[in-house]
mmCIF file of C-alpha atoms and ligand atoms in Angstrom:
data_model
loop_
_atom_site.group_PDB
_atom_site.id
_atom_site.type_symbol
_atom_site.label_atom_id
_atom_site.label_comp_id
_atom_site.label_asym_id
_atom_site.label_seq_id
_atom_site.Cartn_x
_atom_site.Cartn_y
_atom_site.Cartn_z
ATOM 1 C CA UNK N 156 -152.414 69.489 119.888
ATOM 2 C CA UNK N 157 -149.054 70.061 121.757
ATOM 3 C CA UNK N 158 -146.573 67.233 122.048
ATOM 4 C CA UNK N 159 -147.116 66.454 125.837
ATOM 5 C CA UNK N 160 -150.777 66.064 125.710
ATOM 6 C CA UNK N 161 -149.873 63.724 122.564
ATOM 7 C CA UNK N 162 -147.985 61.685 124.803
ATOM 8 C CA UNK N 163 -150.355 61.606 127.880
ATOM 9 C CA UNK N 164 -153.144 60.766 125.266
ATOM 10 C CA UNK N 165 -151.251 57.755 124.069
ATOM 11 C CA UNK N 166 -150.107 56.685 127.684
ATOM 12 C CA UNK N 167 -153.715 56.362 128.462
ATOM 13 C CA UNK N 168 -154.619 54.871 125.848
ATOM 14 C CA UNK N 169 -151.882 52.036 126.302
ATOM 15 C CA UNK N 170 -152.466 52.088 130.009
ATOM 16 C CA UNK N 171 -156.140 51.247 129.973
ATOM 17 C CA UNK N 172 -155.158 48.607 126.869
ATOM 18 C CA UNK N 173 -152.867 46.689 129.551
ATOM 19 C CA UNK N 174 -155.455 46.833 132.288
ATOM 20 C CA UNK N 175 -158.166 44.701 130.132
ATOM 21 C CA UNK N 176 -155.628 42.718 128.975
ATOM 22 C CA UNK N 177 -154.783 41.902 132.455
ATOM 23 C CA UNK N 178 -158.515 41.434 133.376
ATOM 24 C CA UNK N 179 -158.311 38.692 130.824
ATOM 25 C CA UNK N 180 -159.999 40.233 127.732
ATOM 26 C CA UNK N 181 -157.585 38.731 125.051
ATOM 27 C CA UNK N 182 -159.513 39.066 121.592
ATOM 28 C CA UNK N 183 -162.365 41.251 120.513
ATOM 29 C CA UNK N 184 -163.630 41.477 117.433
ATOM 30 C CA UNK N 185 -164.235 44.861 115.975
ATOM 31 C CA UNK N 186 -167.393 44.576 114.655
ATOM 32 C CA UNK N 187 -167.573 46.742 110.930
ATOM 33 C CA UNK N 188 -171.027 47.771 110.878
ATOM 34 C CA UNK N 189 -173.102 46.792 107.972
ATOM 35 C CA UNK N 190 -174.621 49.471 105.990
ATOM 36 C CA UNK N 191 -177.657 47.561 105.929
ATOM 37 C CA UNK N 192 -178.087 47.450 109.346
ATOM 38 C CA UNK N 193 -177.676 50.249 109.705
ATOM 39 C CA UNK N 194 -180.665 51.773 108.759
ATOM 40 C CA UNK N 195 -182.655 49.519 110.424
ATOM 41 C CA UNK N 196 -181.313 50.241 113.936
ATOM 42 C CA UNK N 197 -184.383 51.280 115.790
ATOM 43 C CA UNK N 198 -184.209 54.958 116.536
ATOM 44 C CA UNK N 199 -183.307 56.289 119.780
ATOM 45 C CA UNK N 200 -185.874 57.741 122.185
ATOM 46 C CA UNK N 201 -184.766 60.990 122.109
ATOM 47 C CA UNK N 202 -186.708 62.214 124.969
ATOM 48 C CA UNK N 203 -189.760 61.103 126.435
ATOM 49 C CA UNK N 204 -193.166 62.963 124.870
ATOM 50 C CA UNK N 205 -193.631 64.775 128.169
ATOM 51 C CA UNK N 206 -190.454 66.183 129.226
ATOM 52 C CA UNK N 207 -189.641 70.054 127.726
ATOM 53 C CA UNK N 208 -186.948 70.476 125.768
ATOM 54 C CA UNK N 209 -184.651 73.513 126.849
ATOM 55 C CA UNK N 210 -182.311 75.468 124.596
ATOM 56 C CA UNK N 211 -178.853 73.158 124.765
ATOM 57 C CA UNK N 212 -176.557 75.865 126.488
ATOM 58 C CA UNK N 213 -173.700 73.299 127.377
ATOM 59 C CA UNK N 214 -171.183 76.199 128.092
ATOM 60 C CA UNK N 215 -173.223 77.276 131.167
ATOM 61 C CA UNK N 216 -171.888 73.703 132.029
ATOM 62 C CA UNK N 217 -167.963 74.041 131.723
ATOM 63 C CA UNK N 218 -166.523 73.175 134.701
ATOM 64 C CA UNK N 219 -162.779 73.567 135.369
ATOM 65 C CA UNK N 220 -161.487 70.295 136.270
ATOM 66 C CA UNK N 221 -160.735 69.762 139.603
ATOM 67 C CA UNK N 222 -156.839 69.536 140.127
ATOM 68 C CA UNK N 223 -156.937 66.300 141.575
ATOM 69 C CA UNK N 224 -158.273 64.865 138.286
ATOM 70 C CA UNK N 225 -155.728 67.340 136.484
ATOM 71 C CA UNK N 226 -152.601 66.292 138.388
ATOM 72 C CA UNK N 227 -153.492 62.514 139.364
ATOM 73 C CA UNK N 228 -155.451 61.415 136.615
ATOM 74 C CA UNK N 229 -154.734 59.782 133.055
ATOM 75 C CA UNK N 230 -158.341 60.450 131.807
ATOM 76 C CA UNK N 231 -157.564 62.231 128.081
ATOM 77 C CA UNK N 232 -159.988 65.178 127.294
ATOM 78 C CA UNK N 233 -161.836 65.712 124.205
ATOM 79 C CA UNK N 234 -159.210 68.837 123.655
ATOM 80 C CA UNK N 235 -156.131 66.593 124.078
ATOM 81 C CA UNK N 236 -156.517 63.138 122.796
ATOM 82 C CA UNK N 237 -155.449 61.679 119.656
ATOM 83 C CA UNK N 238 -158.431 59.850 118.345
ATOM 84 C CA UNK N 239 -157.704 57.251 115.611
ATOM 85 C CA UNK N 240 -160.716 56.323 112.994
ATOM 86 C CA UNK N 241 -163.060 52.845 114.019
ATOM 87 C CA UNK N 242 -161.028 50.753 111.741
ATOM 88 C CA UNK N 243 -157.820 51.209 113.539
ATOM 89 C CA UNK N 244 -159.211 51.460 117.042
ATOM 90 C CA UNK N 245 -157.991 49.578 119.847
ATOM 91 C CA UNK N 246 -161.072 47.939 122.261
ATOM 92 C CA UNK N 247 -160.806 49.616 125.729
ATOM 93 C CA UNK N 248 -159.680 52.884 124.397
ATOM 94 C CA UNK N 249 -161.777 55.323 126.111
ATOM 95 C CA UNK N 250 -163.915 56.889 122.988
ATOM 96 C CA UNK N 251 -163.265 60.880 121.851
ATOM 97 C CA UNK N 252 -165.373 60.159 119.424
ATOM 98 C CA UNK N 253 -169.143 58.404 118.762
ATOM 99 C CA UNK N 254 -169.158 55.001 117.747
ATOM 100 C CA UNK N 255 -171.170 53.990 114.775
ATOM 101 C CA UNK N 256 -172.069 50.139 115.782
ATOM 102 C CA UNK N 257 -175.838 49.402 115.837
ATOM 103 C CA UNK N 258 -177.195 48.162 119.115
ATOM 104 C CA UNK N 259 -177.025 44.205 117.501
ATOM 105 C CA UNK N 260 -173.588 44.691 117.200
ATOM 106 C CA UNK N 261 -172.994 46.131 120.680
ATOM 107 C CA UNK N 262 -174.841 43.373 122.267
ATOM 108 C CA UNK N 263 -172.651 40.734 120.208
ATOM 109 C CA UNK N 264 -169.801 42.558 121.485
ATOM 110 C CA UNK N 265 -170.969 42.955 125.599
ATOM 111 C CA UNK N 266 -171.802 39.587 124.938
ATOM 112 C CA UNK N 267 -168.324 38.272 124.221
ATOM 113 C CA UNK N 268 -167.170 40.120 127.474
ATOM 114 C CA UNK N 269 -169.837 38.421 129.867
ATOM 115 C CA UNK N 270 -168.667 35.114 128.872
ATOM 116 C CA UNK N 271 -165.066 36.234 129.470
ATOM 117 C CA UNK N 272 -166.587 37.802 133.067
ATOM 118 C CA UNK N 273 -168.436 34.726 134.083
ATOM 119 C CA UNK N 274 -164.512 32.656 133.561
ATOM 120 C CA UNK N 275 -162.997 35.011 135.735
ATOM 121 C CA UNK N 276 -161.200 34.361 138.584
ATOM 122 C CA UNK N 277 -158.709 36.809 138.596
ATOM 123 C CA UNK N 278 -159.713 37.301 142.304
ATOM 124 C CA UNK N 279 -159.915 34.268 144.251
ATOM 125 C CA UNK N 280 -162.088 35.188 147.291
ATOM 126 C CA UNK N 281 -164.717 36.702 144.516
ATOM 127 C CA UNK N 282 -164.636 34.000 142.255
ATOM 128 C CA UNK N 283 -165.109 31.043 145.393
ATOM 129 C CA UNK N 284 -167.953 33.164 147.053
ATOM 130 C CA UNK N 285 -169.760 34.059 144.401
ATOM 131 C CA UNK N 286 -172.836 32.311 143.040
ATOM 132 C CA UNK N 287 -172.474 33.918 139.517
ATOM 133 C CA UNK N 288 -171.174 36.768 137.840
ATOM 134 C CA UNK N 289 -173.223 40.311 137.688
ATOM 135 C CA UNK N 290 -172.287 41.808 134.205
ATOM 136 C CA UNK N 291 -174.800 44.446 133.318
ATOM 137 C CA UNK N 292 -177.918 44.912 131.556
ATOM 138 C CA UNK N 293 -179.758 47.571 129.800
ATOM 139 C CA UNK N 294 -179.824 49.674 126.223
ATOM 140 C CA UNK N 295 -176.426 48.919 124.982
ATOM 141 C CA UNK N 296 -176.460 52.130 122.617
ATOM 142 C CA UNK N 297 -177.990 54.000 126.149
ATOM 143 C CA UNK N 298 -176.546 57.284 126.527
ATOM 144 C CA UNK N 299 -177.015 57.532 130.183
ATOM 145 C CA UNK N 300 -174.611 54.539 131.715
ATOM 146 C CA UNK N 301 -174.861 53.893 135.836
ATOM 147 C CA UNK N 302 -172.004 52.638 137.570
ATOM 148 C CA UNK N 303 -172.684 51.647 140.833
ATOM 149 C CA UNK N 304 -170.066 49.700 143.575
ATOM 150 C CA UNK N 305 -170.658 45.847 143.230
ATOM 151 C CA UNK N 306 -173.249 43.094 143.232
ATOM 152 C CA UNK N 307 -174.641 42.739 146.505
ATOM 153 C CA UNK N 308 -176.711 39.338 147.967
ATOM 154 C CA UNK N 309 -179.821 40.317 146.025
ATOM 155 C CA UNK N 310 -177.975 40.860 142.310
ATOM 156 C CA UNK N 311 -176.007 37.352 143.468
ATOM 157 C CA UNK N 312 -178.421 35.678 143.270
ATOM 158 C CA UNK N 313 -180.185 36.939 140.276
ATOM 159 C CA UNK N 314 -177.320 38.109 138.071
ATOM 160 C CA UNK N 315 -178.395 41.565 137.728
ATOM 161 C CA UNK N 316 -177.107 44.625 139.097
ATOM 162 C CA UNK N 317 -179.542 47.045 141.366
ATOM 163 C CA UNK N 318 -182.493 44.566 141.849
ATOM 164 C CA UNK N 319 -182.664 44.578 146.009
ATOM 165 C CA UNK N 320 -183.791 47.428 148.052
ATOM 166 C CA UNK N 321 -181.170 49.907 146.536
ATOM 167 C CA UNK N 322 -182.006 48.975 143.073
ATOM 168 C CA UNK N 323 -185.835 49.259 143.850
ATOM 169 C CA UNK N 324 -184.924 53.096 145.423
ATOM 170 C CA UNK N 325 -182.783 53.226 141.977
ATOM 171 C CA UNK N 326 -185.935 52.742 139.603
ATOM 172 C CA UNK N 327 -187.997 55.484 141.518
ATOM 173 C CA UNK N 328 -185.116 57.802 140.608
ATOM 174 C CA UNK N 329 -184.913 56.465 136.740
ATOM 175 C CA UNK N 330 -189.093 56.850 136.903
ATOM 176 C CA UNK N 331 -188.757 60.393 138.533
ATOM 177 C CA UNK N 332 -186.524 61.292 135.553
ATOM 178 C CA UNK N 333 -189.585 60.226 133.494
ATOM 179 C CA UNK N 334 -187.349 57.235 131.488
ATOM 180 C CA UNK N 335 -187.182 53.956 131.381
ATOM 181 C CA UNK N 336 -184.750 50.896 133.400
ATOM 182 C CA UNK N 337 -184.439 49.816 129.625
ATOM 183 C CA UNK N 338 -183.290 52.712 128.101
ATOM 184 C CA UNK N 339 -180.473 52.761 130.670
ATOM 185 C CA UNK N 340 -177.452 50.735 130.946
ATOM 186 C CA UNK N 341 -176.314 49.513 134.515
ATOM 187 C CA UNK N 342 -173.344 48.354 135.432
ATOM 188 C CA UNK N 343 -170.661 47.877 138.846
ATOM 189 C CA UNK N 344 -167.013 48.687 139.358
ATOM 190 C CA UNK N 345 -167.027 44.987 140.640
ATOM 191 C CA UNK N 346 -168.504 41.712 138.682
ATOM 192 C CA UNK N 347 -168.161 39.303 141.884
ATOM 193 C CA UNK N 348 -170.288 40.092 145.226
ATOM 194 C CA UNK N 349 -167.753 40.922 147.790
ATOM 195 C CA UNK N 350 -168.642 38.474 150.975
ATOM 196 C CA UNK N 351 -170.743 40.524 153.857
ATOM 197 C CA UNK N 352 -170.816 43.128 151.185
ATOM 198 C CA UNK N 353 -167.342 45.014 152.651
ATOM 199 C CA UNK N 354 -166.420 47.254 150.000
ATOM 200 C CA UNK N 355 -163.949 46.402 147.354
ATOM 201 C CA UNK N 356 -160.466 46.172 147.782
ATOM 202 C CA UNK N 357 -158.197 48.354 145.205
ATOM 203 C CA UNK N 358 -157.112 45.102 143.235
ATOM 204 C CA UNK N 359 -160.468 43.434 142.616
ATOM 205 C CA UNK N 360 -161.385 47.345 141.934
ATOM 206 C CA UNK N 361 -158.134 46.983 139.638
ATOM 207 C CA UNK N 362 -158.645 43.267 138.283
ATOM 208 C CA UNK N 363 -162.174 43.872 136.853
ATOM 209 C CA UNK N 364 -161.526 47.659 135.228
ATOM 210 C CA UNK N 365 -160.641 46.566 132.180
ATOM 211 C CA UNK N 366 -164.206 44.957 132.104
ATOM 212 C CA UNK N 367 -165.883 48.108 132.814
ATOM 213 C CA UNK N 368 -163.907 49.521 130.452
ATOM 214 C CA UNK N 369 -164.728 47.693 127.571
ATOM 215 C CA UNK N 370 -168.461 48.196 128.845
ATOM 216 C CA UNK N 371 -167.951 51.595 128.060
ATOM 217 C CA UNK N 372 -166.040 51.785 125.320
ATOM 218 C CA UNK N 373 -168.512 49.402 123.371
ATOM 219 C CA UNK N 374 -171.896 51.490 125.088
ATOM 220 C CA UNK N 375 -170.201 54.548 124.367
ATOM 221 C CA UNK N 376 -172.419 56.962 126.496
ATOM 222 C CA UNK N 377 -172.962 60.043 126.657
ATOM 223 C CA UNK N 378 -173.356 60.451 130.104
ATOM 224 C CA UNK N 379 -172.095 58.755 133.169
ATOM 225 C CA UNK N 380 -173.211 58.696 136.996
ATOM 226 C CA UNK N 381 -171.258 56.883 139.380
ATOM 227 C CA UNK N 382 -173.829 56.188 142.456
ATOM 228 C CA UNK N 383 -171.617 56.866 145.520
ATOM 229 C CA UNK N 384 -167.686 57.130 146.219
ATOM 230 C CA UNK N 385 -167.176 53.236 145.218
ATOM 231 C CA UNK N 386 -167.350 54.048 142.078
ATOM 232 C CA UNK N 387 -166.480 57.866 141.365
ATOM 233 C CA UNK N 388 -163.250 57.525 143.330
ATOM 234 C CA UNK N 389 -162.584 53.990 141.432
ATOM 235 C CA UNK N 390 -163.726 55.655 138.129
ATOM 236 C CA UNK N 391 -162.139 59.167 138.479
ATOM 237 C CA UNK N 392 -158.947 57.761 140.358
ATOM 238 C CA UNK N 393 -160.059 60.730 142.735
ATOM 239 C CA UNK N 394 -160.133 60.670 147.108
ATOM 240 C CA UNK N 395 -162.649 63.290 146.857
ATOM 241 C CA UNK N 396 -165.574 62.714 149.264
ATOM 242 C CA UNK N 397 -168.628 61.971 146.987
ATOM 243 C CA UNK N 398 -169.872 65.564 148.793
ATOM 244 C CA UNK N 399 -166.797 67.319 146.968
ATOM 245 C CA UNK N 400 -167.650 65.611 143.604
ATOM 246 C CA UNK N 401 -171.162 66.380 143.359
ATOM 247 C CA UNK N 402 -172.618 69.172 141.359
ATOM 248 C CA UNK N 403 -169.735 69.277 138.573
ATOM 249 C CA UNK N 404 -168.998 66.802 135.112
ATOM 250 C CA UNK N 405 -165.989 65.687 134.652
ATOM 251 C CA UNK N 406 -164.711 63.515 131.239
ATOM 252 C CA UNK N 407 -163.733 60.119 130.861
ATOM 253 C CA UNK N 408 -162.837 59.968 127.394
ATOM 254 C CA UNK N 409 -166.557 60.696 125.542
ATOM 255 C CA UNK N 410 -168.477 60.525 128.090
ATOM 256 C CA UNK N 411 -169.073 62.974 130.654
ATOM 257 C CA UNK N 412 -169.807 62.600 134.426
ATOM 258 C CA UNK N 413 -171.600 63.214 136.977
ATOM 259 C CA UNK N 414 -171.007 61.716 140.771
ATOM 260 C CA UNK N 415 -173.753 61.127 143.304
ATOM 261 C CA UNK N 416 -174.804 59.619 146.236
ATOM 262 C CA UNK N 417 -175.395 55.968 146.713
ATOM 263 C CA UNK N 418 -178.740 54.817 146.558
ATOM 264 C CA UNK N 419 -177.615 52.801 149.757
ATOM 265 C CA UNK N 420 -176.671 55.878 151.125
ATOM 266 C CA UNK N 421 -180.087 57.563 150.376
ATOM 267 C CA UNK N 422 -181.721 54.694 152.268
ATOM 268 C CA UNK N 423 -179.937 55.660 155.473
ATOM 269 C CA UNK N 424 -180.219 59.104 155.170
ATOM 270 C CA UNK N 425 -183.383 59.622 153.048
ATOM 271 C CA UNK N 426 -182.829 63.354 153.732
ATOM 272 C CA UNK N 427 -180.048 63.443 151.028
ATOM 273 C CA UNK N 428 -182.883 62.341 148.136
ATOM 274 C CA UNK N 429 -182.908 66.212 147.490
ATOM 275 C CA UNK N 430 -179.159 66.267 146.879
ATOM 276 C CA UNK N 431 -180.169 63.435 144.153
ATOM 277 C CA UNK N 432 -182.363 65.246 142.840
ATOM 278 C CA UNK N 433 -180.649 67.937 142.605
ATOM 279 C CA UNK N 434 -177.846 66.200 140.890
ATOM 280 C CA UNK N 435 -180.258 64.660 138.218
ATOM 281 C CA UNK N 436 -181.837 67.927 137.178
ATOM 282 C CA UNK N 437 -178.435 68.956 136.745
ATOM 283 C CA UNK N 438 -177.915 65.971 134.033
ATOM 284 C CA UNK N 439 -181.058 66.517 132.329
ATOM 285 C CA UNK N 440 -180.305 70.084 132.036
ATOM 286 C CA UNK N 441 -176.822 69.043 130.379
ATOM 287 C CA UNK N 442 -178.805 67.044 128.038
ATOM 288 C CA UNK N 443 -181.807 69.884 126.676
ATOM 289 C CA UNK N 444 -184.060 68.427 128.813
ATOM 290 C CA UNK N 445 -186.066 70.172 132.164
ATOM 291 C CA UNK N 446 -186.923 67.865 134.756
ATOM 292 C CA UNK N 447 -189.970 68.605 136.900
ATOM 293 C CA UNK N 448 -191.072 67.656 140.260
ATOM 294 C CA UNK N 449 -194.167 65.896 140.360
HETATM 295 N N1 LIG R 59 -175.309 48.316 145.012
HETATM 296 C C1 LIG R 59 -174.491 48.541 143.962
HETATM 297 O O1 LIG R 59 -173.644 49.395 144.005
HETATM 298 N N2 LIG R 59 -174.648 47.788 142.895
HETATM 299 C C2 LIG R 59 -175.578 46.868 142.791
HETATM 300 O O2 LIG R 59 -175.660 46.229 141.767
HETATM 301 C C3 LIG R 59 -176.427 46.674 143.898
HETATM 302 C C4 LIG R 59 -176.277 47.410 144.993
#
C-alpha cells in the first residue's frame, strides 16, 4: 500500500473516531470473544430453502467509483486501508475486515450505545420534541443493514424504526426478497424524530453519525442499502440524486452499498416499485442468490 492511501486510511479512521466521540460515545468495551461461545453462536441463515443459489461472480459487479466519492469522500477501500487486528481496534473504525464477536456480544455492545442514544441531547430541538429515542432493531450479526432517514410520528411513538405506512411498504419488500424483518438490521441517519417530519439538518445528520457508526462497526454487514437520498447522500457524503446512485455498490469500509429509493417515495409514486425491485435483485445477485418474481 502506497504512502498516501496510508495516510488517507488513517485520517479516516481518526476522523470518524472524533465524530462518535463528539456524538457522546466516550467508552466502549471491546468485547474479546469467548471461545466457548463461540461455538454456540447459532448459525447464520445462509439463504432461505427456496431461493437458488447462483455461481458468486462478484467481478461482474466492480463498479468504478464514482468521482464524487473518489474526490470528496474519506470512505477507505478494502485496497487502501490499514486494518489493525480486533485487539488493537479502535470502536467506530469502519471494518476492512470481519469481526469475530458472537451475536450476545454484539447486542451487549448496541446495547451500551442505546443507553448512550436515549441521554442524548446533543441537538436541542430533537431531544425537547421527541417522545423517545429510535435506536434500531434487528439481527445484530445481519449482513444486510437498512439505513433509512429518521424516526417519523409512528417509530416516535413506538421506538422502532419503519413501523408506519413506510415501514409496512418496507416489510413487503424484505418478504418479496423471501427473508425475514429479523434477520435484518434497521437503522436511521437520525435517532430523534425531526418535528413535522422536515428532513434533517446537516448537524443533527452530523451529531448522531458517530452513532450510526458504531452501529455498523459493531453489526459489521455485509451489505448496506440506504432507502432514499437522506441517507445515501448523509452516508456517502455524495449530492448525487438518489436516481444517479442507483444501480452501482459503493464501499464504506466492509460493507458494500447499494442506494435506493425511499419507501416514502415509493408510496407517492408507486410506479418506481420496479426501480426497487430492480435494485434488490441486483443485491441478491451480489450475494449468490436469484431473486424471483412471484
Ligand atoms: N422513514 C425512515 O426513513 N425511517 C423510519 O424509521 C421511518 C420512516
Amino acid at each position: 500500500m502506497n504512502q498516501n492511501a496510508n495516510n488517507r486510511s488513517q485520517r479516516a479512521a481518526r476522523q470518524l473516531l472524533e465524530s462518535w466521540q463528539r456524538s457522546g460515545i466516550t467508552h466502549l468495551k471491546r468485547v474479546v470473544p469467548d471461545p466457548k461461545l463461540v461455538t454456540q453462536d447459532e448459525p447464520e441463515p445462509e439463504t432461505p430453502s427456496e431461493r437458488t443459489i447462483l455461481p458468486v461472480s462478484r467481478d461482474v459487479q466492480t463498479v468504478a467509483k464514482p468521482e464524487i466519492l473518489t474526490q470528496q469522500t474519506v470512505v477507505p477501500t478494502k485496497e487502501d486501508s490499514t486494518e489493525p487486528d480486533d485487539s488493537q481496534k479502535e470502536m467506530g473504525v469502519p471494518r476492512t475486515t470481519k469481526s469475530n464477536l458472537v451475536k450476545a456480544d454484539r447486542q451487549a455492545e448496541l446495547d451500551i450505545i442505546a443507553d448512550q442514544v436515549a441521554q442524548c441531547k446533543k441537538c436541542p430541538e430533537l431531544a425537547s420534541t421527541r417522545t423517545q429515542t429510535v435506536f434500531g432493531v434487528g439481527n445484530p450479526k445481519a449482513k444486510i443493514m437498512f439505513v433509512g432517514e429518521a424516526p417519523g410520528a409512528d417509530e416516535d411513538k413506538q421506538g422502532e424504526p419503519f413501523v408506519g405506512r413506510a415501514g409496512k411498504l418496507l416489510d413487503k419488500i424484505i418478504e418479496a426478497c423471501q427473508m425475514k424483518r429479523s434477520e435484518i438490521y434497521i437503522a436511521n441517519i437520525l435517532r430523534c424524530r425531526p418535528p413535522g417530519n422536515r428532513n434533517p439538518s446537516d448537524e443533527e445528520a452530523a451529531n448522531c453519525r458517530g452513532f450510526l457508526d458504531a452501529q455498523i462497526e459493531i453489526v459489521d454487514p455485509d451489505y448496506i442499502v440506504c432507502w432514499g437520498s437522506v441517507a445515501a447522500k448523509n452516508l456517502l457524503h455524495s449530492d448525487l440524486p438518489i436516481g444517479k446512485m442507483r444501480g452501482q455498490f459503493y464501499d464504506y469500509g466492509r460493507a458494500r452499498v447499494l442506494c435506493t429509493y425511499h419507501p416514502s417515495y415509493l408510496l407517492r409514486n408507486p410506479s418506481a416499485k420496479k426501480n426497487v425491485w430492480e435494485d434488490m435483485i441486483y443485491l441478491f445477485q451480489d450475494m449468490g442468490i436469484e431473486l424471483k418474481s412471484s
